[in-house]
XYZ file of C-alpha atoms in Angstrom:
50
model
C 0.319 0.152 -0.018
C 1.475 3.328 -0.954
C 1.116 6.697 1.222
C 0.672 9.822 -0.548
C 1.312 13.253 0.663
C 1.352 17.057 -0.679
C 3.836 19.445 0.313
C 3.631 23.236 -0.515
C 6.254 25.652 -1.128
C 5.225 28.715 1.252
C 4.810 32.147 0.080
C 8.049 33.740 1.874
C 9.676 30.474 1.827
C 13.172 30.558 0.326
C 13.848 27.721 -2.528
C 16.459 26.313 -0.257
C 14.563 26.084 2.509
C 12.357 24.166 0.328
C 14.748 21.951 -0.871
C 16.061 21.031 2.501
C 12.196 19.909 3.394
C 12.222 17.945 0.219
C 15.409 16.691 1.159
C 14.571 15.479 4.258
C 11.614 13.773 3.135
C 13.657 12.123 0.686
C 15.469 10.568 3.480
C 12.640 9.350 4.925
C 11.675 7.444 2.166
C 9.152 9.733 -0.007
C 9.776 10.110 -3.263
C 8.328 12.804 -5.856
C 5.802 11.379 -8.471
C 5.049 15.036 -9.620
C 5.047 18.787 -9.367
C 3.538 21.850 -10.384
C 4.425 25.602 -10.239
C 3.608 28.799 -11.061
C 4.715 32.472 -10.350
C 4.433 32.278 -7.053
C 4.012 28.296 -5.512
C 5.060 24.941 -6.147
C 3.097 21.802 -5.214
C 4.900 18.476 -4.826
C 3.291 15.450 -4.760
C 5.164 13.069 -2.792
C 4.728 8.787 -2.473
C 6.136 6.477 -0.016
C 5.627 2.694 0.546
C 4.100 1.327 3.619
């Protein structure tokens, strides 16, 4: 069974901070499935197998 999680880059969050958050989640076993972005935000869909 897979678990899914959405994370969103905060409006005032720096790109480096967001990358650190993604890397920390990757170390926990989460993998990026898809992402979308526009001028002010990035939303990432993560997946992890149980």
